[in-house]
Amino acid sequence: MKIVRRVHMYLGLLLFPWILMFGISGMLFNHPEIGRDIDRRYLSGEQVSALTGFQPWDPDALARRVVAQLNAGSPAPYTLDEDTSGSFSGWPLLAAPRGDGGRQVVILRLDDGSATVSSHAPEPEAPAPPFAGAAIDLPDHRMAAVQEQMKELLPRMGVEAQGPLRAHPKVAPELRFRMRDAEDRAWNVTYNLGTGRLDGRLDGGPGRPRLVEVLETLHKTHHFPVHGGMTWVWALFADITGLTLAVWALSGLVMWWQMKPTRVIGAAAVAAALALSAVVMSGTASDVLFGNVDKDGP
């Protein structure tokens, strides 16, 4: 038990920056107004209707119309499952630019007609690279060339496939380097090896992202890059942080079980936690996996 307690404690001390970062940045995704200059106001369905004439949409009525049109050209008609109610997932997001570089954003609820109107301050502006979007034609160092050279890899390895290897249309590596312009300004340059286009950022220049945006980017950074570097170390600590959370959960159970006076209350708490997590996790999984929708499709 002494070892369990020491592991529990020292893992927390060693990993507290990562635990703190992932905890705070995780909450930021649900509260995008934190750390940003956003002014929000709420409009009821009645107010939206009075201002625009918009009337809430009935998801069940809309589902019936969808099925009716589907059946118009189907030899085997479908019927709407009346045991479940239709519902909307997601929301319309409408935006308009402001004169100062900011934007006005409206998020509308289709089922009750209410809306949230947000006024967003201008984003930090970085100087646009004069070479941004320039096409550099290096056909022997493009993903098309890699695809051509790799097309025989699987057959020669004896690996069965239904077709040749194809380069991913959206995922491509980039060449990174730094160069200086005539004014001796340093630019961090990226050359997309898929599209052959250049982009970049003025090194140390204005327009750096806000702290909340940096934290959100760090939170979403994952995978071990094949070329190593600091991002590889970051992925390693992300793994260790996840392992730490698992160790905390299990060692916490062990330490609780050793305290006999708290076993009954603790068992009730654990049972309640398991039941609640099962309901919430299964319900959320059912919601996000509803329908076989290709998120990357047109």
Short mmCIF file of N, CA, C and O in Angstrom, two decimals, residues 111-178:
data_model
loop_
_atom_site.label_atom_id
_atom_site.label_comp_id
_atom_site.label_asym_id
_atom_site.label_seq_id
_atom_site.Cartn_x
_atom_site.Cartn_y
_atom_site.Cartn_z
N ASP A 111 -35.74 23.48 -33.95
CA ASP A 111 -36.95 22.90 -33.38
C ASP A 111 -37.79 23.89 -32.59
O ASP A 111 -39.01 23.73 -32.50
N ASP A 112 -37.17 24.91 -31.98
CA ASP A 112 -37.99 25.89 -31.25
C ASP A 112 -37.81 27.32 -31.73
O ASP A 112 -38.45 28.23 -31.24
N GLY A 113 -36.92 27.53 -32.71
CA GLY A 113 -36.76 28.85 -33.32
C GLY A 113 -35.95 29.83 -32.52
O GLY A 113 -35.80 30.98 -32.95
N SER A 114 -35.41 29.45 -31.37
CA SER A 114 -34.59 30.38 -30.60
C SER A 114 -33.22 30.53 -31.23
O SER A 114 -32.80 29.71 -32.05
N ALA A 115 -32.50 31.57 -30.84
CA ALA A 115 -31.20 31.84 -31.46
C ALA A 115 -30.27 32.50 -30.46
O ALA A 115 -30.70 33.15 -29.50
N THR A 116 -28.98 32.32 -30.70
CA THR A 116 -27.93 33.03 -29.96
C THR A 116 -27.19 33.91 -30.95
O THR A 116 -26.71 33.43 -31.98
N VAL A 117 -27.12 35.19 -30.66
CA VAL A 117 -26.43 36.15 -31.52
C VAL A 117 -25.13 36.55 -30.82
O VAL A 117 -25.16 37.04 -29.69
N SER A 118 -24.00 36.32 -31.49
CA SER A 118 -22.69 36.58 -30.90
C SER A 118 -21.94 37.60 -31.74
O SER A 118 -21.95 37.53 -32.97
N SER A 119 -21.28 38.51 -31.05
CA SER A 119 -20.43 39.49 -31.71
C SER A 119 -18.99 39.15 -31.39
O SER A 119 -18.58 39.18 -30.22
N HIS A 120 -18.22 38.79 -32.40
CA HIS A 120 -16.84 38.35 -32.23
C HIS A 120 -15.89 39.48 -32.61
O HIS A 120 -15.99 40.05 -33.70
N ALA A 121 -14.96 39.78 -31.71
CA ALA A 121 -13.95 40.79 -32.00
C ALA A 121 -13.02 40.29 -33.09
O ALA A 121 -12.94 39.08 -33.35
N PRO A 122 -12.31 41.18 -33.76
CA PRO A 122 -11.39 40.75 -34.82
C PRO A 122 -10.34 39.78 -34.29
O PRO A 122 -9.87 39.91 -33.16
N GLU A 123 -9.99 38.81 -35.12
CA GLU A 123 -8.93 37.87 -34.77
C GLU A 123 -7.58 38.56 -34.91
O GLU A 123 -7.43 39.49 -35.71
N PRO A 124 -6.60 38.13 -34.11
CA PRO A 124 -5.24 38.70 -34.29
C PRO A 124 -4.77 38.47 -35.72
O PRO A 124 -4.85 37.37 -36.25
N GLU A 125 -4.32 39.53 -36.35
CA GLU A 125 -3.92 39.45 -37.75
C GLU A 125 -2.41 39.31 -37.88
O GLU A 125 -1.65 40.11 -37.31
N ALA A 126 -1.98 38.31 -38.60
CA ALA A 126 -0.56 38.13 -38.91
C ALA A 126 -0.31 38.62 -40.32
O ALA A 126 -1.17 38.49 -41.19
N PRO A 127 0.84 39.21 -40.56
CA PRO A 127 1.14 39.66 -41.93
C PRO A 127 1.07 38.50 -42.91
O PRO A 127 1.64 37.44 -42.68
N ALA A 128 0.35 38.71 -43.99
CA ALA A 128 0.22 37.65 -45.00
C ALA A 128 1.53 37.49 -45.74
O ALA A 128 2.13 38.47 -46.19
N PRO A 129 2.02 36.25 -45.88
CA PRO A 129 3.26 36.05 -46.63
C PRO A 129 3.06 36.47 -48.08
O PRO A 129 2.06 36.11 -48.71
N PRO A 130 3.99 37.24 -48.63
CA PRO A 130 3.85 37.64 -50.04
C PRO A 130 3.90 36.45 -50.99
O PRO A 130 3.47 36.56 -52.14
N PHE A 131 4.42 35.33 -50.51
CA PHE A 131 4.54 34.14 -51.36
C PHE A 131 3.41 33.15 -51.11
O PHE A 131 3.41 32.06 -51.70
N ALA A 132 2.44 33.50 -50.24
CA ALA A 132 1.36 32.56 -49.90
C ALA A 132 0.59 32.15 -51.15
O ALA A 132 0.17 32.99 -51.95
N GLY A 133 0.40 30.84 -51.32
CA GLY A 133 -0.35 30.33 -52.45
C GLY A 133 0.47 30.12 -53.70
O GLY A 133 -0.04 29.56 -54.68
N ALA A 134 1.72 30.55 -53.67
CA ALA A 134 2.56 30.36 -54.85
C ALA A 134 2.76 28.87 -55.12
O ALA A 134 2.99 28.09 -54.20
N ALA A 135 2.68 28.48 -56.38
CA ALA A 135 2.84 27.08 -56.76
C ALA A 135 4.27 26.84 -57.21
O ALA A 135 4.78 27.53 -58.09
N ILE A 136 4.92 25.88 -56.57
CA ILE A 136 6.28 25.48 -56.94
C ILE A 136 6.20 24.09 -57.55
O ILE A 136 5.79 23.14 -56.89
N ASP A 137 6.57 23.98 -58.80
CA ASP A 137 6.43 22.71 -59.51
C ASP A 137 7.71 21.89 -59.39
O ASP A 137 8.70 22.15 -60.08
N LEU A 138 7.67 20.92 -58.49
CA LEU A 138 8.78 19.97 -58.33
C LEU A 138 8.18 18.57 -58.49
O LEU A 138 7.95 17.87 -57.51
N PRO A 139 7.88 18.17 -59.71
CA PRO A 139 7.13 16.93 -59.93
C PRO A 139 7.80 15.69 -59.37
O PRO A 139 7.12 14.71 -59.06
N ASP A 140 9.12 15.70 -59.23
CA ASP A 140 9.79 14.52 -58.69
C ASP A 140 9.78 14.49 -57.17
O ASP A 140 10.23 13.52 -56.56
N HIS A 141 9.26 15.56 -56.54
CA HIS A 141 9.15 15.59 -55.09
C HIS A 141 7.72 16.02 -54.71
O HIS A 141 7.51 16.99 -53.98
N ARG A 142 6.77 15.26 -55.21
CA ARG A 142 5.36 15.49 -54.91
C ARG A 142 4.75 14.15 -54.54
O ARG A 142 5.31 13.08 -54.79
N MET A 143 3.58 14.18 -53.92
CA MET A 143 2.91 12.94 -53.53
C MET A 143 2.57 12.08 -54.74
O MET A 143 2.51 10.86 -54.64
N ALA A 144 2.35 12.72 -55.90
CA ALA A 144 2.08 11.94 -57.11
C ALA A 144 3.28 11.06 -57.46
O ALA A 144 3.13 9.91 -57.90
N ALA A 145 4.50 11.60 -57.25
CA ALA A 145 5.69 10.81 -57.53
C ALA A 145 5.85 9.68 -56.53
O ALA A 145 6.23 8.56 -56.89
N VAL A 146 5.55 9.96 -55.26
CA VAL A 146 5.61 8.92 -54.23
C VAL A 146 4.60 7.82 -54.55
O VAL A 146 4.90 6.62 -54.45
N GLN A 147 3.39 8.22 -54.93
CA GLN A 147 2.35 7.25 -55.28
C GLN A 147 2.80 6.34 -56.42
O GLN A 147 2.60 5.12 -56.38
N GLU A 148 3.43 6.92 -57.43
CA GLU A 148 3.89 6.15 -58.57
C GLU A 148 4.98 5.16 -58.17
O GLU A 148 4.98 4.00 -58.63
N GLN A 149 5.88 5.59 -57.30
CA GLN A 149 6.98 4.71 -56.89
C GLN A 149 6.52 3.61 -55.93
O GLN A 149 7.13 2.55 -55.88
N MET A 150 5.46 3.87 -55.18
CA MET A 150 5.01 2.91 -54.19
C MET A 150 3.94 1.94 -54.70
O MET A 150 3.52 1.04 -53.98
N LYS A 151 3.49 2.10 -55.94
CA LYS A 151 2.34 1.34 -56.41
C LYS A 151 2.59 -0.17 -56.44
O LYS A 151 1.66 -0.96 -56.37
N GLU A 152 3.85 -0.58 -56.56
CA GLU A 152 4.16 -2.01 -56.62
C GLU A 152 4.57 -2.59 -55.26
O GLU A 152 4.93 -3.76 -55.18
N LEU A 153 4.54 -1.77 -54.22
CA LEU A 153 5.01 -2.24 -52.91
C LEU A 153 4.21 -3.43 -52.40
O LEU A 153 4.77 -4.46 -52.03
N LEU A 154 2.88 -3.30 -52.37
CA LEU A 154 2.06 -4.37 -51.82
C LEU A 154 2.13 -5.65 -52.65
O LEU A 154 2.30 -6.74 -52.08
N PRO A 155 2.01 -5.58 -53.98
CA PRO A 155 2.13 -6.83 -54.76
C PRO A 155 3.46 -7.52 -54.55
O PRO A 155 3.52 -8.76 -54.45
N ARG A 156 4.56 -6.77 -54.49
CA ARG A 156 5.86 -7.39 -54.33
C ARG A 156 6.07 -7.96 -52.93
O ARG A 156 6.93 -8.81 -52.73
N MET A 157 5.28 -7.45 -51.95
CA MET A 157 5.33 -8.02 -50.61
C MET A 157 4.39 -9.22 -50.46
O MET A 157 4.40 -9.89 -49.44
N GLY A 158 3.58 -9.47 -51.51
CA GLY A 158 2.62 -10.54 -51.43
C GLY A 158 1.39 -10.18 -50.63
O GLY A 158 0.66 -11.06 -50.16
N VAL A 159 1.13 -8.89 -50.48
CA VAL A 159 -0.04 -8.41 -49.72
C VAL A 159 -1.17 -8.16 -50.71
O VAL A 159 -1.01 -7.40 -51.68
N GLU A 160 -2.33 -8.77 -50.45
CA GLU A 160 -3.46 -8.65 -51.36
C GLU A 160 -4.17 -7.31 -51.18
O GLU A 160 -4.40 -6.87 -50.05
N ALA A 161 -4.49 -6.67 -52.26
CA ALA A 161 -5.24 -5.42 -52.24
C ALA A 161 -6.09 -5.35 -53.50
O ALA A 161 -5.77 -5.97 -54.51
N GLN A 162 -7.19 -4.60 -53.44
CA GLN A 162 -8.11 -4.50 -54.56
C GLN A 162 -7.66 -3.49 -55.61
O GLN A 162 -8.29 -3.35 -56.65
N GLY A 163 -6.60 -2.77 -55.31
CA GLY A 163 -6.11 -1.78 -56.25
C GLY A 163 -4.77 -1.25 -55.80
O GLY A 163 -4.27 -1.62 -54.73
N PRO A 164 -4.15 -0.40 -56.59
CA PRO A 164 -2.85 0.15 -56.21
C PRO A 164 -2.97 1.15 -55.07
O PRO A 164 -4.05 1.68 -54.80
N LEU A 165 -1.85 1.39 -54.41
CA LEU A 165 -1.82 2.40 -53.36
C LEU A 165 -2.10 3.77 -53.94
O LEU A 165 -1.58 4.13 -55.01
N ARG A 166 -2.93 4.53 -53.23
CA ARG A 166 -3.26 5.89 -53.66
C ARG A 166 -2.92 6.87 -52.55
O ARG A 166 -3.16 6.60 -51.39
N ALA A 167 -2.39 8.03 -52.91
CA ALA A 167 -2.12 9.08 -51.93
C ALA A 167 -3.44 9.65 -51.42
O ALA A 167 -4.39 9.83 -52.19
N HIS A 168 -3.50 9.92 -50.13
CA HIS A 168 -4.71 10.49 -49.55
C HIS A 168 -4.95 11.88 -50.16
O HIS A 168 -4.02 12.69 -50.27
N PRO A 169 -6.18 12.17 -50.58
CA PRO A 169 -6.42 13.45 -51.26
C PRO A 169 -6.29 14.67 -50.35
O PRO A 169 -6.11 15.78 -50.85
N LYS A 170 -6.39 14.48 -49.03
CA LYS A 170 -6.35 15.63 -48.12
C LYS A 170 -5.15 15.62 -47.19
O LYS A 170 -4.78 16.66 -46.66
N VAL A 171 -4.59 14.46 -46.93
CA VAL A 171 -3.47 14.35 -46.00
C VAL A 171 -2.17 14.27 -46.79
O VAL A 171 -1.99 13.36 -47.60
N ALA A 172 -1.29 15.23 -46.56
CA ALA A 172 0.00 15.24 -47.27
C ALA A 172 1.05 15.85 -46.35
O ALA A 172 0.75 16.74 -45.55
N PRO A 173 2.30 15.38 -46.46
CA PRO A 173 3.36 16.00 -45.66
C PRO A 173 3.71 17.37 -46.21
O PRO A 173 3.31 17.75 -47.32
N GLU A 174 4.45 18.12 -45.41
CA GLU A 174 4.91 19.43 -45.87
C GLU A 174 6.38 19.59 -45.53
O GLU A 174 6.88 19.04 -44.55
N LEU A 175 7.06 20.32 -46.36
CA LEU A 175 8.45 20.69 -46.13
C LEU A 175 8.45 21.99 -45.34
O LEU A 175 7.79 22.95 -45.71
N ARG A 176 9.22 22.02 -44.24
CA ARG A 176 9.32 23.22 -43.42
C ARG A 176 10.75 23.76 -43.46
O ARG A 176 11.71 22.99 -43.32
N PHE A 177 10.88 25.06 -43.65
CA PHE A 177 12.19 25.69 -43.62
C PHE A 177 12.01 27.17 -43.31
O PHE A 177 10.88 27.68 -43.27
N ARG A 178 13.08 27.83 -43.06
CA ARG A 178 13.04 29.27 -42.76
C ARG A 178 13.86 30.01 -43.80
O ARG A 178 14.95 29.58 -44.18
#
